[in-house]
Amino acid sequence: MKRIVVVGTQWGDEGKGKITDYLAQKADVVCRFQGGDNAGHTIVLDGDKHSLHLLPSGALNDNIINVMANGMVINPETLVHEIETFKPKHLLISDRAHVIFPFHRAFDIHAEALKESALIGTTQRGIGPAYADKASRIGMRMATFVQRDAFLKQLDVMLRIKNDEASRYGLDPFDKETIIETYGRYAEQIKTYVTDTSSRLNHYIHTGKNIVFEGAQGSLLCLDHGTYPYVTSSSPTAASVPLNTGIAPWLIDGAIGVTKAYTTRVGQGPLPSEIDDVIAHQIREKGHEYGTTTGRPRRIGWLDTVVIRHAKQTGGLTGLAVTLLDVLTGIDPLYIVDKYILDGVETESIPASIEDFNRVNVHLLKMKGWTEKISDIKSYDDLPIHAKSYLQTIERLTGLPIMIYSVGPDRHQTIERIPIFLPRSDLR
Ligand code: IMP
């Protein structure tokens, strides 16, 4: 394969950053295609931990061209901070990506406060309001943001609408001069990176480059196919890559769905396989299951293969990457969800109605655990028999080959079982 999508199959935080960073070693280009700084990708290299919220996970590699595509919503403050921190050598930002402003964050926080029991538990980064403005055709593209006159004109329109909304919500108005001062400065700092990334990506494809399209969040947080309304405001699936990057659908060779060896979720919304006992505590501590963006403790559940099959069907997965297998060492027995039961009837799919999804019970397969340390193993053959059988059961229940798995946080603890990339191009 030369053009691969890496997406989460669950509710985010599956370790996509680590898998992308691993694949980036053989890639020429890493492209993020949706979401914004609600994402938190952790990469551990030689024991050092790096957290990225906006930049693609190739940012730590000087040989990689990092692309932020048109499907993203970009907070310039976060971007400037990450550019100054990580100093990516090659960065391209789509002129069609949308800009997140302070009023987007303020409205995100305000709407959540009004929802009371219907709270979504957003990351409060203004993601929903920024995408809503894009759909309402009052957002601002990067191309406008970096042209001073166009920026001032569009900001004027936006603030007329936003300050009208603010007064109705009883919020203080947003000060135009302050935004012009700070965001005008960000625009100057970002300007040189802004370009037509669709043309650049098509050029890279036609010159044979290896490309990783990196999803943020997870398939179950997809605005269309996820557990609505407990979702994000974009589509973190492989199916959304063409639209969100400006390339043809048939130019994608395959999609790797990343899944933890168990399940986690942050924020509200159903988690059918949830456990809240001493085992959940053990997994949370060993797997450091606290949000990269918000620090919230993640909810823990057994691995749910109905969820993975849903991600496969709606997003078109061709293989799996299983992360954090080592976290399950020492837990015996283990359980895997193979189907749901809704009102006494077995079902193999995720109901569209959140009320129905709230009522599903899980059917669990009991598996033997293992006690052997696996964090140093280098090949599949070295895995304990029960760890192998755990992975084989995932393959059987999802109908997907496990192409990569990881047994620890470091890049060197990721094992490629089935070769993914064709040799890297030397065409750069
Ligand atoms: P938003 O994307 O900030 O609007 O949040 C909507 C939902 O998606 C909330 O439940 C968040 O916790 C969740 N979410 C957003 N980004 C991530 C992520 O990167 N990992 C896990 N959950 C996320």
Short mmCIF file of C-alpha atoms and ligand atoms in Angstrom, two decimals:
data_model
loop_
_atom_site.label_atom_id
_atom_site.label_comp_id
_atom_site.label_asym_id
_atom_site.label_seq_id
_atom_site.Cartn_x
_atom_site.Cartn_y
_atom_site.Cartn_z
CA MET A 1 0.00 0.00 0.00
CA LYS A 2 1.12 3.57 -0.57
CA ARG A 3 -1.80 5.63 0.75
CA ILE A 4 -3.12 4.47 4.10
CA VAL A 5 -5.70 5.87 6.45
CA VAL A 6 -5.23 5.41 10.21
CA VAL A 7 -8.43 5.88 12.21
CA GLY A 8 -9.74 5.07 15.66
CA THR A 9 -12.34 2.30 15.81
CA GLN A 10 -13.68 3.23 19.25
CA TRP A 11 -14.36 6.53 21.07
CA GLY A 12 -10.92 8.06 20.52
CA ASP A 13 -7.62 7.72 22.43
CA GLU A 14 -6.86 4.35 20.79
CA GLY A 15 -3.18 5.17 20.25
CA LYS A 16 -3.50 6.44 16.66
CA GLY A 17 -0.65 8.91 17.24
CA LYS A 18 1.69 6.07 18.12
CA ILE A 19 0.68 3.95 15.12
CA THR A 20 0.92 6.96 12.78
CA ASP A 21 4.31 7.88 14.23
CA TYR A 22 5.48 4.30 13.66
CA LEU A 23 4.24 4.23 10.06
CA ALA A 24 5.67 7.71 9.52
CA GLN A 25 9.14 6.14 9.61
CA LYS A 26 8.38 4.74 6.15
CA ALA A 27 6.12 7.56 4.96
CA ASP A 28 6.81 10.73 3.01
CA VAL A 29 3.68 12.60 4.06
CA VAL A 30 1.41 12.58 7.14
CA CYS A 31 -1.92 14.35 6.71
CA ARG A 32 -4.48 15.19 9.39
CA PHE A 33 -7.92 15.55 7.84
CA GLN A 34 -10.51 16.49 10.50
CA GLY A 35 -11.06 17.81 14.01
CA GLY A 36 -8.92 20.37 15.78
CA ASP A 37 -7.15 20.75 19.10
CA ASN A 38 -9.77 18.54 20.78
CA ALA A 39 -7.41 15.71 19.79
CA GLY A 40 -4.51 14.64 21.95
CA HIS A 41 -1.94 12.40 20.36
CA THR A 42 0.81 11.09 22.60
CA ILE A 43 4.06 9.89 21.10
CA VAL A 44 6.81 8.37 23.24
CA LEU A 45 10.26 8.37 21.71
CA ASP A 46 13.27 7.06 23.65
CA GLY A 47 11.33 7.55 26.88
CA ASP A 48 10.37 11.17 26.12
CA LYS A 49 6.64 11.89 25.97
CA HIS A 50 5.31 14.35 23.38
CA SER A 51 1.68 15.51 23.26
CA LEU A 52 0.34 16.91 20.02
CA HIS A 53 -3.13 18.41 19.71
CA LEU A 54 -3.08 19.90 16.24
CA LEU A 55 0.07 19.08 14.32
CA PRO A 56 0.10 15.77 12.43
CA SER A 57 1.98 12.96 14.19
CA GLY A 58 4.80 13.19 11.65
CA ALA A 59 5.83 16.50 13.22
CA LEU A 60 8.67 14.88 15.19
CA ASN A 61 10.25 13.51 12.05
CA ASP A 62 12.29 15.98 9.95
CA ASN A 63 11.89 13.93 6.77
CA ILE A 64 8.10 14.07 6.80
CA ILE A 65 5.88 16.56 5.01
CA ASN A 66 3.06 17.34 7.49
CA VAL A 67 -0.27 18.40 6.00
CA MET A 68 -3.25 19.90 7.84
CA ALA A 69 -6.09 19.44 5.39
CA ASN A 70 -9.29 21.34 4.62
CA GLY A 71 -11.50 19.23 6.91
CA MET A 72 -9.78 20.61 10.02
CA VAL A 73 -10.81 23.47 12.31
CA ILE A 74 -7.68 25.19 13.54
CA ASN A 75 -7.15 27.21 16.71
CA PRO A 76 -4.30 29.58 15.71
CA GLU A 77 -3.20 30.05 19.33
CA THR A 78 -2.61 26.30 19.78
CA LEU A 79 -1.03 26.04 16.35
CA VAL A 80 1.50 28.80 16.95
CA HIS A 81 2.37 27.24 20.31
CA GLU A 82 2.93 23.80 18.74
CA ILE A 83 4.94 25.21 15.85
CA GLU A 84 7.20 27.01 18.34
CA THR A 85 7.52 23.88 20.51
CA PHE A 86 8.02 21.18 17.88
CA LYS A 87 9.44 23.24 14.99
CA PRO A 88 8.18 20.93 12.22
CA LYS A 89 10.49 21.15 9.24
CA HIS A 90 7.83 20.73 6.57
CA LEU A 91 4.31 21.95 7.31
CA LEU A 92 1.46 22.76 4.93
CA ILE A 93 -1.89 24.14 6.11
CA SER A 94 -4.95 24.07 3.89
CA ASP A 95 -6.24 27.43 2.72
CA ARG A 96 -9.73 25.89 3.09
CA ALA A 97 -9.38 24.79 6.73
CA HIS A 98 -11.51 26.85 9.11
CA VAL A 99 -10.34 29.04 11.99
CA ILE A 100 -11.44 28.67 15.63
CA PHE A 101 -11.95 32.01 17.42
CA PRO A 102 -12.40 32.79 21.14
CA PHE A 103 -16.18 33.08 20.67
CA HIS A 104 -16.33 29.48 19.46
CA ARG A 105 -14.80 28.32 22.72
CA ALA A 106 -17.05 30.59 24.77
CA PHE A 107 -20.20 29.27 23.04
CA ASP A 108 -19.03 25.66 23.44
CA ILE A 109 -18.67 26.17 27.21
CA HIS A 110 -21.94 28.09 27.43
CA ALA A 111 -24.01 25.51 25.49
CA GLU A 112 -22.62 22.68 27.62
CA ALA A 113 -23.59 24.53 30.80
CA LEU A 114 -27.18 24.88 29.52
CA LYS A 115 -27.52 21.18 28.65
CA GLU A 116 -27.51 20.04 32.29
CA SER A 117 -28.27 16.29 32.23
CA ALA A 118 -27.89 16.19 28.41
CA LEU A 119 -24.26 17.34 28.76
CA ILE A 120 -21.98 15.92 26.05
CA GLY A 121 -18.75 16.49 27.93
CA THR A 122 -16.97 18.23 25.06
CA THR A 123 -13.32 19.19 25.29
CA GLN A 124 -14.51 22.84 25.36
CA ARG A 125 -12.19 23.73 22.49
CA GLY A 126 -14.94 25.34 20.38
CA ILE A 127 -15.03 22.48 17.88
CA GLY A 128 -18.84 22.18 17.53
CA PRO A 129 -19.45 25.95 17.16
CA ALA A 130 -16.61 26.30 14.60
CA TYR A 131 -18.02 23.50 12.41
CA ALA A 132 -21.54 24.94 12.89
CA ASP A 133 -20.32 28.31 11.55
CA LYS A 134 -18.70 26.55 8.60
CA ALA A 135 -22.03 24.86 7.81
CA SER A 136 -23.90 28.15 8.34
CA ARG A 137 -21.48 29.84 5.92
CA ILE A 138 -20.30 32.41 8.41
CA GLY A 139 -16.97 30.76 9.26
CA MET A 140 -13.52 31.92 8.17
CA ARG A 141 -11.20 29.94 5.94
CA MET A 142 -7.44 30.09 6.42
CA ALA A 143 -7.13 31.79 3.03
CA THR A 144 -9.19 34.72 4.36
CA PHE A 145 -7.52 34.66 7.78
CA VAL A 146 -4.07 35.34 6.33
CA GLN A 147 -5.15 38.23 4.06
CA ARG A 148 -5.38 41.28 6.29
CA ASP A 149 -8.22 43.10 4.47
CA ALA A 150 -10.30 39.99 3.93
CA PHE A 151 -9.74 38.99 7.58
CA LEU A 152 -10.97 42.36 8.90
CA LYS A 153 -14.03 42.29 6.65
CA GLN A 154 -15.09 38.75 7.56
CA LEU A 155 -14.34 39.25 11.27
CA ASP A 156 -16.70 42.21 11.18
CA VAL A 157 -19.51 40.01 9.79
CA MET A 158 -18.79 37.24 12.27
CA LEU A 159 -18.70 39.56 15.27
CA ARG A 160 -21.99 41.23 14.34
CA ILE A 161 -23.65 37.79 14.45
CA LYS A 162 -21.68 36.47 17.43
CA ASN A 163 -22.18 39.55 19.58
CA ASP A 164 -25.89 39.44 18.82
CA GLU A 165 -25.91 35.80 20.02
CA ALA A 166 -23.80 36.75 23.05
CA SER A 167 -26.25 39.44 24.12
CA ARG A 168 -29.14 36.97 23.84
CA TYR A 169 -27.22 34.48 25.99
CA GLY A 170 -26.37 37.20 28.52
CA LEU A 171 -22.63 36.91 27.71
CA ASP A 172 -20.20 39.84 27.46
CA PRO A 173 -19.59 41.01 23.88
CA PHE A 174 -16.35 39.94 22.18
CA ASP A 175 -13.93 42.81 21.69
CA LYS A 176 -12.99 43.29 18.06
CA GLU A 177 -9.75 45.16 18.71
CA THR A 178 -8.43 42.45 21.04
CA ILE A 179 -9.14 39.75 18.45
CA ILE A 180 -7.57 41.80 15.67
CA GLU A 181 -4.50 42.37 17.81
CA THR A 182 -3.89 38.76 18.87
CA TYR A 183 -5.29 36.87 15.88
CA GLY A 184 -3.72 39.32 13.43
CA ARG A 185 -0.37 38.39 14.96
CA TYR A 186 -1.12 34.65 14.71
CA ALA A 187 -2.10 35.11 11.05
CA GLU A 188 1.30 36.66 10.32
CA GLN A 189 3.06 33.74 12.01
CA ILE A 190 1.02 31.10 10.15
CA LYS A 191 0.86 32.75 6.73
CA THR A 192 3.84 31.07 5.11
CA TYR A 193 2.43 27.59 5.72
CA VAL A 194 -1.00 28.22 4.15
CA THR A 195 -1.47 26.73 0.70
CA ASP A 196 -3.74 24.66 -1.57
CA THR A 197 -3.10 21.29 0.11
CA SER A 198 -5.46 19.41 -2.22
CA SER A 199 -3.16 20.21 -5.16
CA ARG A 200 -0.10 19.31 -3.13
CA LEU A 201 -1.57 15.98 -2.00
CA ASN A 202 -2.58 15.08 -5.55
CA HIS A 203 0.93 15.92 -6.68
CA TYR A 204 2.42 13.70 -3.95
CA ILE A 205 0.11 10.87 -4.97
CA HIS A 206 1.06 11.16 -8.63
CA THR A 207 4.77 11.18 -7.79
CA GLY A 208 4.44 7.95 -5.80
CA LYS A 209 4.82 9.21 -2.23
CA ASN A 210 3.85 7.09 0.79
CA ILE A 211 1.08 8.94 2.62
CA VAL A 212 -0.56 8.35 6.02
CA PHE A 213 -3.93 10.05 6.48
CA GLU A 214 -4.25 10.45 10.23
CA GLY A 215 -7.69 10.51 11.86
CA ALA A 216 -8.38 12.16 15.21
CA GLN A 217 -11.01 10.96 17.74
CA GLY A 218 -12.68 7.64 16.83
CA SER A 219 -15.31 6.17 14.52
CA LEU A 220 -17.97 6.04 17.26
CA LEU A 221 -17.55 9.82 17.67
CA CYS A 222 -18.43 10.34 13.98
CA LEU A 223 -21.12 12.98 13.48
CA ASP A 224 -22.99 10.67 11.08
CA HIS A 225 -22.22 7.11 12.15
CA GLY A 226 -21.34 7.58 15.80
CA THR A 227 -23.37 7.52 18.99
CA TYR A 228 -25.15 10.82 18.29
CA PRO A 229 -25.51 13.23 20.06
CA TYR A 230 -22.48 12.06 22.09
CA VAL A 231 -20.13 12.60 19.18
CA THR A 232 -17.74 15.20 17.84
CA SER A 233 -18.68 17.53 14.98
CA SER A 234 -16.67 15.95 12.16
CA SER A 235 -16.26 12.48 10.68
CA PRO A 236 -13.18 10.65 11.97
CA THR A 237 -13.64 7.78 9.48
CA ALA A 238 -11.67 6.64 6.45
CA ALA A 239 -14.77 7.36 4.36
CA SER A 240 -14.41 11.08 5.05
CA VAL A 241 -10.81 11.36 3.83
CA PRO A 242 -11.51 12.27 0.18
CA LEU A 243 -13.88 15.12 1.04
CA ASN A 244 -11.71 16.39 3.87
CA THR A 245 -8.50 16.41 1.84
CA GLY A 246 -9.54 17.03 -1.77
CA ILE A 247 -8.41 13.73 -3.29
CA ALA A 248 -10.39 11.07 -5.17
CA PRO A 249 -11.84 8.18 -3.08
CA TRP A 250 -10.23 5.52 -5.27
CA LEU A 251 -6.75 6.86 -4.55
CA ILE A 252 -6.82 5.38 -1.03
CA ASP A 253 -5.28 1.91 -0.76
CA GLY A 254 -6.48 0.83 2.67
CA ALA A 255 -7.54 1.84 6.16
CA ILE A 256 -6.12 0.60 9.44
CA GLY A 257 -8.50 0.80 12.37
CA VAL A 258 -6.71 1.29 15.67
CA THR A 259 -8.25 -0.36 18.71
CA LYS A 260 -7.09 -0.64 22.26
CA ALA A 261 -6.99 -4.21 23.59
CA TYR A 262 -9.91 -3.00 25.75
CA THR A 263 -12.24 0.01 25.46
CA THR A 264 -12.19 3.53 26.90
CA ARG A 265 -14.39 6.58 26.59
CA VAL A 266 -14.14 10.16 27.91
CA GLY A 267 -17.15 12.40 28.19
CA GLN A 268 -20.77 11.34 28.49
CA GLY A 269 -22.67 8.78 26.43
CA PRO A 270 -23.25 5.03 26.55
CA LEU A 271 -20.39 2.56 26.94
CA PRO A 272 -22.11 -0.86 26.91
CA SER A 273 -19.07 -2.89 28.00
CA GLU A 274 -18.19 -0.48 30.85
CA ILE A 275 -16.70 -1.89 34.04
CA ASP A 276 -16.22 0.08 37.21
CA ASP A 277 -14.42 -2.19 39.62
CA VAL A 278 -10.93 -3.10 40.76
CA ILE A 279 -10.04 -4.40 37.27
CA ALA A 280 -11.14 -1.08 35.70
CA HIS A 281 -8.98 0.75 38.23
CA GLN A 282 -6.01 -1.50 37.43
CA ILE A 283 -6.41 -0.91 33.67
CA ARG A 284 -6.81 2.87 34.15
CA GLU A 285 -3.63 3.16 36.23
CA LYS A 286 -1.51 0.79 34.15
CA GLY A 287 -2.70 2.24 30.84
CA HIS A 288 -2.48 5.86 32.12
CA GLU A 289 -6.07 6.30 31.05
CA TYR A 290 -6.43 10.02 31.65
CA GLY A 291 -7.29 12.46 28.83
CA THR A 292 -4.33 14.08 27.03
CA THR A 293 -6.36 17.22 26.34
CA THR A 294 -8.48 17.57 29.48
CA GLY A 295 -6.84 15.25 32.05
CA ARG A 296 -10.21 13.59 32.76
CA PRO A 297 -10.10 9.93 33.93
CA ARG A 298 -11.26 7.72 31.07
CA ARG A 299 -14.09 5.27 31.55
CA ILE A 300 -13.02 1.64 31.03
CA GLY A 301 -14.77 -1.29 29.32
CA TRP A 302 -14.01 -4.74 27.90
CA LEU A 303 -13.11 -4.91 24.22
CA ASP A 304 -16.30 -4.53 22.20
CA THR A 305 -16.17 -6.12 18.73
CA VAL A 306 -19.67 -4.87 17.79
CA VAL A 307 -18.11 -1.41 17.93
CA ILE A 308 -15.16 -2.46 15.73
CA ARG A 309 -17.47 -4.13 13.18
CA HIS A 310 -19.51 -0.91 13.04
CA ALA A 311 -16.33 1.08 12.37
CA LYS A 312 -15.36 -1.46 9.68
CA GLN A 313 -18.74 -1.28 7.95
CA THR A 314 -19.26 2.49 8.05
CA GLY A 315 -15.65 3.56 7.46
CA GLY A 316 -14.26 0.77 5.28
CA LEU A 317 -11.45 -0.75 7.36
CA THR A 318 -9.04 -3.22 5.76
CA GLY A 319 -6.94 -4.11 8.82
CA LEU A 320 -6.48 -3.53 12.54
CA ALA A 321 -3.79 -2.19 14.85
CA VAL A 322 -4.18 -3.36 18.46
CA THR A 323 -2.58 -1.15 21.10
CA LEU A 324 -1.90 -1.51 24.85
CA LEU A 325 -1.97 -5.31 24.82
CA ASP A 326 0.55 -5.28 27.70
CA VAL A 327 -1.98 -3.51 29.96
CA LEU A 328 -4.06 -6.72 30.07
CA THR A 329 -1.14 -8.81 31.38
CA GLY A 330 -2.08 -10.35 34.73
CA ILE A 331 -5.86 -10.05 34.29
CA ASP A 332 -7.59 -13.42 34.25
CA PRO A 333 -10.19 -14.03 32.97
CA LEU A 334 -10.57 -11.47 30.17
CA TYR A 335 -13.82 -10.76 28.33
CA ILE A 336 -14.64 -9.71 24.77
CA VAL A 337 -18.08 -8.49 23.66
CA ASP A 338 -19.26 -10.44 20.60
CA LYS A 339 -22.87 -9.20 20.34
CA TYR A 340 -25.54 -7.08 22.00
CA ILE A 341 -28.89 -8.01 23.41
CA LEU A 342 -31.66 -5.41 23.02
CA ASP A 343 -34.98 -6.15 24.72
CA GLY A 344 -34.14 -9.86 24.82
CA VAL A 345 -33.21 -10.03 21.12
CA GLU A 346 -29.64 -10.59 19.95
CA THR A 347 -28.30 -7.88 17.66
CA GLU A 348 -24.99 -7.52 15.90
CA SER A 349 -25.27 -3.81 15.13
CA ILE A 350 -25.34 -0.49 16.92
CA PRO A 351 -28.84 1.03 17.17
CA ALA A 352 -29.21 4.55 15.73
CA SER A 353 -31.31 5.74 18.64
CA ILE A 354 -29.31 6.69 21.70
CA GLU A 355 -32.20 5.55 23.89
CA ASP A 356 -31.95 2.03 22.42
CA PHE A 357 -28.17 2.08 22.65
CA ASN A 358 -28.47 2.99 26.32
CA ARG A 359 -30.56 -0.15 26.88
CA VAL A 360 -28.35 -2.74 25.15
CA ASN A 361 -26.79 -5.47 27.23
CA VAL A 362 -23.55 -7.06 26.17
CA HIS A 363 -22.93 -10.74 25.48
CA LEU A 364 -19.44 -11.58 26.75
CA LEU A 365 -16.97 -14.23 25.62
CA LYS A 366 -14.77 -15.41 28.48
CA MET A 367 -11.07 -15.67 27.59
CA LYS A 368 -8.06 -17.00 29.45
CA GLY A 369 -5.58 -14.28 30.48
CA TRP A 370 -1.77 -14.46 30.60
CA THR A 371 0.78 -13.51 33.26
CA GLU A 372 4.02 -13.46 31.26
CA LYS A 373 5.64 -10.04 30.69
CA ILE A 374 5.20 -9.14 27.02
CA SER A 375 6.59 -5.59 26.84
CA ASP A 376 9.97 -6.74 25.45
CA ILE A 377 8.79 -9.23 22.86
CA LYS A 378 9.84 -8.62 19.28
CA SER A 379 7.66 -10.99 17.28
CA TYR A 380 4.22 -12.58 17.25
CA ASP A 381 5.73 -16.03 17.89
CA ASP A 382 7.10 -14.82 21.24
CA LEU A 383 3.64 -13.94 22.59
CA PRO A 384 2.16 -16.22 25.28
CA ILE A 385 -0.39 -18.65 23.89
CA HIS A 386 -3.35 -16.93 25.57
CA ALA A 387 -2.32 -13.51 24.23
CA LYS A 388 -2.18 -15.03 20.73
CA SER A 389 -5.57 -16.56 21.20
CA TYR A 390 -6.93 -13.17 22.41
CA LEU A 391 -5.68 -11.55 19.19
CA GLN A 392 -6.97 -14.42 17.04
CA THR A 393 -10.42 -14.05 18.61
CA ILE A 394 -10.43 -10.35 17.69
CA GLU A 395 -9.56 -11.27 14.10
CA ARG A 396 -12.30 -13.90 13.97
CA LEU A 397 -14.99 -11.63 15.41
CA THR A 398 -14.12 -8.60 13.27
CA GLY A 399 -13.10 -10.35 10.05
CA LEU A 400 -10.03 -8.10 9.93
CA PRO A 401 -6.33 -9.04 10.02
CA ILE A 402 -4.27 -7.57 12.87
CA MET A 403 -1.46 -5.86 10.95
CA ILE A 404 0.26 -4.14 13.88
CA TYR A 405 0.12 -4.40 17.65
CA SER A 406 1.93 -2.70 20.47
CA VAL A 407 3.15 -3.96 23.83
CA GLY A 408 4.29 -0.67 25.39
CA PRO A 409 4.28 3.08 24.86
CA ASP A 410 7.59 3.42 23.01
CA ARG A 411 7.91 3.44 19.22
CA HIS A 412 10.19 0.41 19.58
CA GLN A 413 7.42 -1.58 21.28
CA THR A 414 5.26 -1.54 18.16
CA ILE A 415 5.39 -4.73 16.09
CA GLU A 416 4.41 -4.82 12.44
CA ARG A 417 2.98 -8.26 11.78
CA ILE A 418 1.94 -7.75 8.17
CA PRO A 419 4.08 -5.33 6.09
CA ILE A 420 2.02 -2.21 5.39
CA PHE A 421 3.95 0.21 3.23
CA LEU A 422 5.68 -0.35 -0.05
CA PRO A 423 9.29 0.87 0.22
CA ARG A 424 9.53 4.62 0.77
CA SER A 425 9.85 6.72 -2.36
CA ASP A 426 13.11 8.53 -3.01
CA LEU A 427 11.35 11.16 -5.08
CA ARG A 428 11.24 13.92 -2.49
P1 IMP B 1 -15.72 17.92 21.12
O1 IMP B 1 -15.04 17.23 19.97
O2 IMP B 1 -14.79 18.74 21.97
O3 IMP B 1 -16.93 18.69 20.67
O4 IMP B 1 -16.28 16.78 22.11
C1 IMP B 1 -17.33 15.89 21.73
C2 IMP B 1 -17.09 14.50 22.31
O5 IMP B 1 -15.96 13.92 21.68
C3 IMP B 1 -16.81 14.49 23.82
O6 IMP B 1 -17.36 13.30 24.36
C4 IMP B 1 -15.30 14.42 23.89
O7 IMP B 1 -14.83 13.83 25.09
C5 IMP B 1 -15.01 13.55 22.68
N1 IMP B 1 -13.68 13.76 22.11
C6 IMP B 1 -13.28 14.80 21.34
N2 IMP B 1 -11.99 14.65 20.99
C7 IMP B 1 -11.57 13.51 21.53
C8 IMP B 1 -10.32 12.80 21.50
O8 IMP B 1 -9.34 13.20 20.86
N3 IMP B 1 -10.29 11.64 22.20
C9 IMP B 1 -11.37 11.15 22.87
N4 IMP B 1 -12.55 11.77 22.92
C10 IMP B 1 -12.65 12.94 22.27
#
